[in-house]
Coordinates of C-alpha atoms and ligand atoms in Angstrom, one line a residue:
M255 CA 32.5 58.3 100.3
S256 CA 32.9 58.6 96.6
A257 CA 36.6 59.0 95.1
S258 CA 35.8 62.2 93.4
V259 CA 34.5 63.3 97.0
E260 CA 37.8 61.9 98.7
L261 CA 40.0 64.4 95.7
L262 CA 38.1 67.3 96.9
K263 CA 38.6 66.8 100.6
S264 CA 42.6 66.1 100.0
E265 CA 43.2 68.9 98.2
P266 CA 44.4 72.0 100.4
A267 CA 43.6 74.4 97.2
A268 CA 39.8 73.6 97.4
T269 CA 39.4 74.5 100.9
A270 CA 40.1 78.0 101.1
F271 CA 37.1 78.5 99.3
T272 CA 36.3 82.3 98.9
A273 CA 39.5 83.3 98.2
E274 CA 41.1 81.4 96.1
T275 CA 40.3 81.8 92.2
L276 CA 39.5 78.9 90.1
P277 CA 42.5 76.6 88.7
G278 CA 44.1 77.7 85.6
W279 CA 42.8 74.5 84.0
T280 CA 39.1 75.5 83.7
Y281 CA 40.4 78.4 81.5
Q282 CA 41.3 76.2 78.8
N283 CA 39.5 72.9 78.9
T284 CA 37.5 71.4 76.4
E285 CA 35.1 69.6 78.6
F286 CA 34.5 72.2 81.3
F287 CA 33.7 74.5 78.3
A288 CA 31.0 71.9 77.2
L289 CA 29.8 72.8 81.0
E290 CA 30.0 76.2 81.1
R291 CA 28.0 76.3 77.5
E292 CA 25.1 74.2 79.0
N293 CA 24.9 75.6 82.6
L294 CA 26.0 79.2 82.6
F295 CA 25.5 80.7 78.8
L296 CA 22.5 78.8 77.8
R297 CA 20.7 79.1 81.0
N298 CA 21.2 82.7 81.9
W299 CA 20.0 85.7 80.1
Q300 CA 21.7 87.0 77.3
I301 CA 21.4 90.8 76.0
V302 CA 20.6 91.5 72.1
C303 CA 20.2 94.9 71.5
H304 CA 18.5 98.1 72.5
V305 CA 14.9 98.7 71.9
S306 CA 15.7 101.3 69.2
E307 CA 17.2 98.7 66.8
V308 CA 13.7 97.0 66.7
R309 CA 11.4 99.5 66.7
E310 CA 9.4 99.1 63.9
P311 CA 7.6 95.9 62.6
G312 CA 10.3 93.4 61.0
E313 CA 13.2 95.3 62.5
F314 CA 15.5 92.2 64.1
A315 CA 18.7 91.5 66.0
T316 CA 20.4 88.3 65.9
I317 CA 22.6 86.9 68.6
E318 CA 25.0 84.2 68.7
V319 CA 25.6 82.0 71.9
T320 CA 27.8 79.4 72.2
G321 CA 26.7 77.6 68.7
E322 CA 22.8 78.4 69.4
R323 CA 21.6 81.1 67.0
A324 CA 18.7 83.3 67.8
F325 CA 17.0 86.9 66.7
V326 CA 14.3 89.2 68.1
I327 CA 11.9 91.0 66.0
R328 CA 9.1 93.1 66.1
D329 CA 6.0 91.6 65.1
A330 CA 2.9 93.2 62.7
E331 CA 0.9 94.0 65.9
G332 CA 4.5 95.4 68.0
T333 CA 5.2 93.0 70.2
L334 CA 8.9 91.9 70.3
R335 CA 9.8 88.1 69.6
A336 CA 12.4 85.9 70.1
F337 CA 13.1 83.0 67.9
Y338 CA 16.0 80.3 67.4
N339 CA 17.6 81.6 64.0
V340 CA 17.0 78.1 62.7
C341 CA 14.5 77.4 59.8
R342 CA 12.2 74.2 60.5
H343 CA 12.6 72.9 56.8
R344 CA 16.7 71.9 56.8
A345 CA 18.2 74.1 59.5
A346 CA 19.4 77.4 57.5
A347 CA 19.7 80.9 59.3
V348 CA 15.8 82.7 58.3
V349 CA 18.1 86.0 59.2
D350 CA 21.3 87.3 58.5
G351 CA 23.5 90.1 59.8
A352 CA 23.8 91.7 63.3
N353 CA 20.5 93.8 62.6
G354 CA 17.8 93.9 59.8
H355 CA 14.5 94.2 58.3
C356 CA 12.0 91.6 57.2
D357 CA 9.5 93.3 54.8
G358 CA 6.0 91.6 55.9
A359 CA 7.5 88.4 57.1
I360 CA 10.5 86.4 57.5
R361 CA 11.7 84.2 54.2
C362 CA 14.4 81.5 54.5
P363 CA 16.9 82.0 51.8
Y364 CA 17.6 78.7 51.0
H365 CA 14.4 77.6 49.7
G366 CA 11.8 80.0 50.7
W367 CA 10.0 78.9 53.3
T368 CA 7.9 82.1 54.6
Y369 CA 6.9 82.9 58.3
A370 CA 4.6 85.1 59.9
L371 CA 6.7 87.9 61.9
D372 CA 4.9 86.1 64.9
G373 CA 6.8 82.7 63.9
R374 CA 4.1 80.7 62.2
L375 CA 5.0 79.2 59.1
K376 CA 2.8 81.1 56.1
A377 CA 3.8 79.3 53.2
V378 CA 5.8 76.7 51.2
P379 CA 6.9 76.5 48.2
G380 CA 6.3 73.6 46.3
E381 CA 3.9 72.5 49.3
A382 CA 2.1 69.7 47.3
S383 CA 5.4 68.0 47.4
F384 CA 5.2 67.6 51.3
P385 CA 2.3 65.5 51.6
D386 CA 1.7 65.1 55.1
L387 CA 3.1 69.0 56.2
D388 CA 1.2 70.1 58.8
K389 CA 2.1 74.1 58.9
A390 CA 0.8 74.8 62.4
R391 CA 3.3 72.6 63.4
F392 CA 6.5 73.7 62.2
G393 CA 6.4 77.7 63.2
L394 CA 10.0 78.9 64.5
H395 CA 10.9 77.4 68.1
S396 CA 10.4 80.7 70.3
L397 CA 12.6 81.7 73.5
D398 CA 11.9 83.8 76.4
L399 CA 12.3 87.7 76.4
E400 CA 12.1 90.4 78.5
V401 CA 13.0 94.1 78.2
F402 CA 15.1 95.9 81.3
L403 CA 15.3 99.4 80.9
G404 CA 15.2 99.6 77.0
F405 CA 17.3 96.3 76.8
V406 CA 16.4 93.4 74.8
F407 CA 17.1 90.3 76.6
I408 CA 16.7 86.5 75.8
R409 CA 17.4 82.9 77.1
F410 CA 17.6 79.7 76.0
R411 CA 16.6 78.1 79.0
S412 CA 13.4 78.8 81.0
G413 CA 13.3 79.1 84.5
G414 CA 14.7 81.2 87.5
P415 CA 14.6 85.1 88.3
S416 CA 13.9 87.7 85.6
V417 CA 16.4 90.4 84.7
A418 CA 14.2 92.9 86.3
E419 CA 14.6 90.6 89.8
R420 CA 18.4 90.0 89.5
M421 CA 19.3 93.8 88.5
A422 CA 16.9 95.0 91.4
P423 CA 19.3 96.3 93.5
F424 CA 20.3 98.7 91.4
H425 CA 17.4 99.4 89.5
A426 CA 17.2 103.0 91.2
E427 CA 20.2 103.7 90.7
L428 CA 20.3 103.3 86.6
A429 CA 16.8 104.6 86.1
P430 CA 18.1 108.6 86.1
Y431 CA 20.3 107.7 83.3
R432 CA 17.3 107.0 80.7
F433 CA 18.6 103.9 78.9
E434 CA 15.3 103.7 77.3
E435 CA 15.4 107.2 75.3
M436 CA 19.2 106.4 74.3
E437 CA 20.1 105.6 70.4
P438 CA 22.9 103.5 69.2
V439 CA 26.1 105.5 68.5
G440 CA 28.1 104.0 65.3
P441 CA 27.5 99.9 64.8
P442 CA 28.1 97.3 67.2
F443 CA 31.8 96.4 68.0
R444 CA 33.0 92.8 68.0
I445 CA 36.1 92.1 69.8
E446 CA 38.2 88.5 69.9
P447 CA 40.5 89.0 72.4
G448 CA 42.4 85.9 72.1
V449 CA 41.6 84.4 75.5
D450 CA 39.0 82.9 77.8
W451 CA 36.0 84.6 78.9
K452 CA 36.8 84.1 82.4
N453 CA 40.0 85.9 82.1
V454 CA 38.5 88.8 80.5
M455 CA 35.5 88.9 83.1
D456 CA 38.2 88.5 85.7
N457 CA 40.2 91.2 84.7
Y458 CA 36.6 93.7 84.0
L459 CA 35.8 93.0 87.5
E460 CA 38.2 94.2 89.5
G461 CA 40.0 97.7 90.2
Y462 CA 42.9 96.4 92.4
H463 CA 45.1 96.6 89.0
V464 CA 44.3 100.2 87.9
P465 CA 47.2 102.2 89.5
V466 CA 49.7 99.9 88.1
G467 CA 47.9 99.0 84.9
H468 CA 46.0 101.6 83.7
P469 CA 48.0 104.9 84.4
G470 CA 45.4 107.4 82.6
L471 CA 42.4 105.8 84.9
Y472 CA 44.6 106.4 88.0
R473 CA 45.4 109.8 86.9
L474 CA 41.8 110.5 86.3
F475 CA 40.2 108.7 89.2
G476 CA 42.9 107.8 91.7
T477 CA 42.5 105.2 94.4
R478 CA 38.7 106.0 95.2
Y479 CA 36.7 103.3 93.7
D480 CA 33.9 101.6 95.6
V481 CA 32.7 98.0 94.7
E482 CA 29.4 96.3 95.8
T483 CA 27.9 92.7 95.0
R484 CA 24.7 91.9 95.8
P485 CA 22.4 88.8 96.0
G486 CA 21.5 87.6 92.2
N487 CA 25.0 87.6 91.0
V488 CA 24.8 91.3 90.3
S489 CA 27.6 94.0 91.1
R490 CA 28.4 97.6 90.6
A491 CA 31.7 99.4 90.5
I492 CA 32.0 103.0 90.7
H493 CA 34.5 105.8 90.8
W494 CA 35.0 109.3 90.6
L495 CA 36.6 112.0 88.7
R496 CA 39.2 113.9 90.6
D497 CA 39.4 117.6 91.0
K498 CA 43.0 117.7 90.4
P499 CA 43.7 118.2 86.7
S500 CA 45.3 115.3 84.8
N501 CA 49.0 115.6 82.9
N502 CA 47.2 114.1 79.7
W503 CA 45.9 116.0 77.2
S504 CA 42.5 113.8 76.7
E505 CA 41.9 112.9 79.9
R506 CA 42.5 116.9 81.1
H507 CA 39.9 117.9 78.6
Y508 CA 37.2 115.6 79.4
Q509 CA 37.7 116.6 83.0
M510 CA 37.1 120.5 81.8
L511 CA 34.5 119.7 79.0
L512 CA 32.0 116.9 80.8
P513 CA 29.0 119.2 81.6
E514 CA 26.7 118.9 84.5
I515 CA 24.2 116.3 83.0
E516 CA 20.9 117.7 84.9
H517 CA 19.2 114.5 84.6
L518 CA 21.7 113.0 86.9
P519 CA 21.9 113.1 90.6
A520 CA 24.6 114.9 91.5
E521 CA 26.9 112.4 92.8
R522 CA 26.5 110.7 89.0
R523 CA 27.6 113.7 87.4
R524 CA 31.5 113.0 87.7
A525 CA 31.2 109.2 88.1
W526 CA 32.0 105.9 85.8
S527 CA 30.0 103.1 86.9
Y528 CA 30.0 99.4 85.8
Y529 CA 27.2 97.2 86.3
V530 CA 27.6 92.9 85.8
M531 CA 25.3 90.5 85.6
L532 CA 27.2 87.5 86.0
P533 CA 28.4 85.4 84.3
N534 CA 29.0 87.6 81.5
I535 CA 27.1 90.7 80.7
A536 CA 27.8 94.2 81.6
F537 CA 27.1 98.1 81.2
D538 CA 29.6 100.9 81.9
V539 CA 27.6 103.7 82.6
Y540 CA 29.0 107.4 82.3
P541 CA 27.4 110.6 82.8
D542 CA 27.9 111.0 79.1
Q543 CA 26.9 107.6 77.9
M544 CA 26.9 104.0 78.4
D545 CA 27.6 100.9 76.4
F546 CA 26.9 97.2 76.8
F547 CA 28.7 94.0 75.8
R548 CA 28.4 90.1 76.3
L549 CA 30.8 88.2 76.4
L550 CA 30.9 84.9 75.2
P551 CA 33.0 81.8 75.0
T552 CA 33.8 80.4 71.5
A553 CA 36.4 77.5 71.8
P554 CA 37.9 76.6 75.1
G555 CA 40.5 79.6 75.5
K556 CA 38.7 81.6 73.4
S557 CA 35.8 84.4 73.4
V558 CA 34.0 87.1 71.8
M559 CA 33.0 90.3 73.4
V560 CA 29.8 92.0 71.3
G561 CA 28.4 95.0 72.1
R562 CA 27.7 98.7 71.4
S563 CA 27.5 102.0 72.6
Y564 CA 24.4 104.5 72.9
R565 CA 23.6 108.3 73.9
L566 CA 21.1 110.5 74.6
P567 CA 19.8 112.3 71.1
G568 CA 20.6 116.1 71.3
A569 CA 24.0 116.7 72.6
D570 CA 25.5 119.7 72.1
R571 CA 29.2 120.8 71.0
R572 CA 30.6 120.2 74.5
L573 CA 29.1 117.2 75.5
R574 CA 30.0 115.6 72.1
A575 CA 34.0 116.8 72.7
A576 CA 33.4 114.9 75.9
Q577 CA 31.8 111.6 74.4
F578 CA 34.8 111.4 72.2
L579 CA 37.3 112.1 74.9
N580 CA 35.7 109.6 76.8
H581 CA 35.8 106.7 73.7
R582 CA 39.5 107.9 73.0
I583 CA 40.6 107.6 76.9
N584 CA 38.9 103.8 77.1
V585 CA 40.5 103.0 73.4
Q586 CA 43.8 103.4 75.8
V587 CA 42.5 101.1 78.0
Q588 CA 41.2 98.3 76.2
R589 CA 44.8 98.5 74.4
E590 CA 46.3 98.2 78.4
D591 CA 43.6 95.5 79.2
D592 CA 44.3 93.3 76.0
A593 CA 48.2 92.9 77.0
L594 CA 47.3 92.2 80.6
I595 CA 44.7 89.5 80.0
R596 CA 47.2 87.8 77.1
S597 CA 49.8 87.7 79.8
V598 CA 47.5 86.0 82.0
Q599 CA 46.4 83.7 79.6
G600 CA 50.0 82.4 79.0
G601 CA 50.4 82.1 82.7
L602 CA 47.2 79.7 83.4
A603 CA 48.7 77.5 81.2
S604 CA 51.8 76.6 83.0
E605 CA 52.6 74.1 84.6
S606 CA 53.6 76.0 87.5
Y607 CA 50.9 77.7 88.4
V608 CA 47.3 76.2 89.9
S609 CA 45.1 78.7 91.5
G610 CA 45.8 82.5 92.8
L611 CA 44.5 84.5 95.7
L612 CA 41.8 87.2 95.6
S613 CA 42.3 89.8 97.7
E614 CA 39.2 92.2 99.1
K615 CA 39.4 94.7 96.3
E616 CA 38.6 92.0 93.9
I617 CA 35.2 91.0 95.6
C618 CA 33.3 90.9 92.0
L619 CA 35.7 88.9 90.8
R620 CA 35.2 86.1 94.0
Q621 CA 31.4 86.8 93.0
L622 CA 32.1 85.4 89.5
H623 CA 34.0 82.4 90.7
D624 CA 31.4 81.4 93.4
M625 CA 28.9 81.2 90.8
I626 CA 30.9 79.2 88.6
R627 CA 32.0 76.8 91.2
T628 CA 28.1 76.7 92.6
A629 CA 27.0 75.9 88.9
L630 CA 30.0 73.7 88.3
P631 CA 31.7 72.1 91.4
V632 CA 34.4 70.2 89.4
A633 CA 35.9 73.8 89.1
R634 CA 37.1 73.2 92.7
L635 CA 39.4 70.6 91.9
P636 CA 42.7 71.9 91.6
R637 CA 43.2 69.5 88.1
P638 CA 41.3 68.6 85.7
P639 CA 39.2 65.4 85.8
A640 CA 40.8 62.2 83.8
P641 CA 39.4 62.9 80.1
G642 CA 36.1 61.7 79.7
M643 CA 35.2 62.1 83.5
M644 CA 34.1 65.6 83.7
K645 CA 30.4 65.6 83.6
T646 CA 30.1 62.4 85.8
L647 CA 32.6 63.9 88.2
N648 CA 30.4 67.4 88.3
D649 CA 27.1 65.6 88.6
S650 CA 28.4 63.5 91.6
L651 CA 30.1 66.7 93.0
R652 CA 26.7 68.5 93.0
K653 CA 25.1 66.0 95.3
V654 CA 27.5 66.4 97.8
Ligands
FES795 S1 16.3 75.5 54.9 FE1 14.7 77.2 54.9 S2 13.4 76.7 53.4 FE2 15.1 75.5 53.6

């Protein structure tokens, strides 16, 4: 038996597999961050934007995933395509900004290499100075792309289930919201919470903290909170507005003004629900609007959340008022969560903390931690491997 397996078996903390959190060291370790990048973020689908943002030929949206740049663009025939945002000449970004439009072709801003909207290299300034250039070999590198319920996803490594296959358990619940017909509200948001991505997801994935951590949500929803995890590492949490009016002005008026959204089933007209495709994609789904976010690590213990809100067009004054109040309530929730996750990040670094315990109310969080322990079995170890040993040890544990 190898030393690594002995280490795994000798630590009691690693035996209570499903009831323990990941150990604190995994939330701030440089070598573990590199494993997460390759095994979680480049291998899984990442949400880029909504189809309404890339409706016309030449319209594009960009994404950056742990140092890899990509973009999606509508080509001249109307097909959506995804490419690395890396020029084949000397690696400049060929498009810039979160969203934009290329007028008929993609022109690199550095030396002007020009690509068709389908990625083929069309023109090279001073082409004669590259005597052996075969333009057919220097198109933009393409990536997998999928559209699911009006949202555009890409991935950097092919293989594994599609988004539709992973989200199939919840497709029937999501379809009535008509995401495909929605339009963005305001620009994309970008939040740098100053903590590890897992800490943010941990907090997002459980409602156990709501009665204490979010007094407003507790006034609105009480303790009725259903959660469901499904195969494919997807989950859904849902809670329903109470009839009892909140004593908070915004919350009470949201309760009063939220109209009957007739295209939704009755049980969804006063429900807030949260859908997750692990490790890092989420949809916040309200009767009056929705948003998505992707949460990505930027460095050990640091992350960025990028997302956008969407609504169906044609809202009347009452619905617009409810949408405004929804936003106001969630701004406060975000403030409360920011303070909580910063507190946790400090504690995760304490020498006193190895790992914690998970209740049955934290089942969606367990799903994330189990997914990470499966992909990266080194995360079962209560203490980090010696410097330089992370990948070797992880590879060896994978074979066990
Ligand atoms: S880097 Fe793009 S044209 Fe030179």
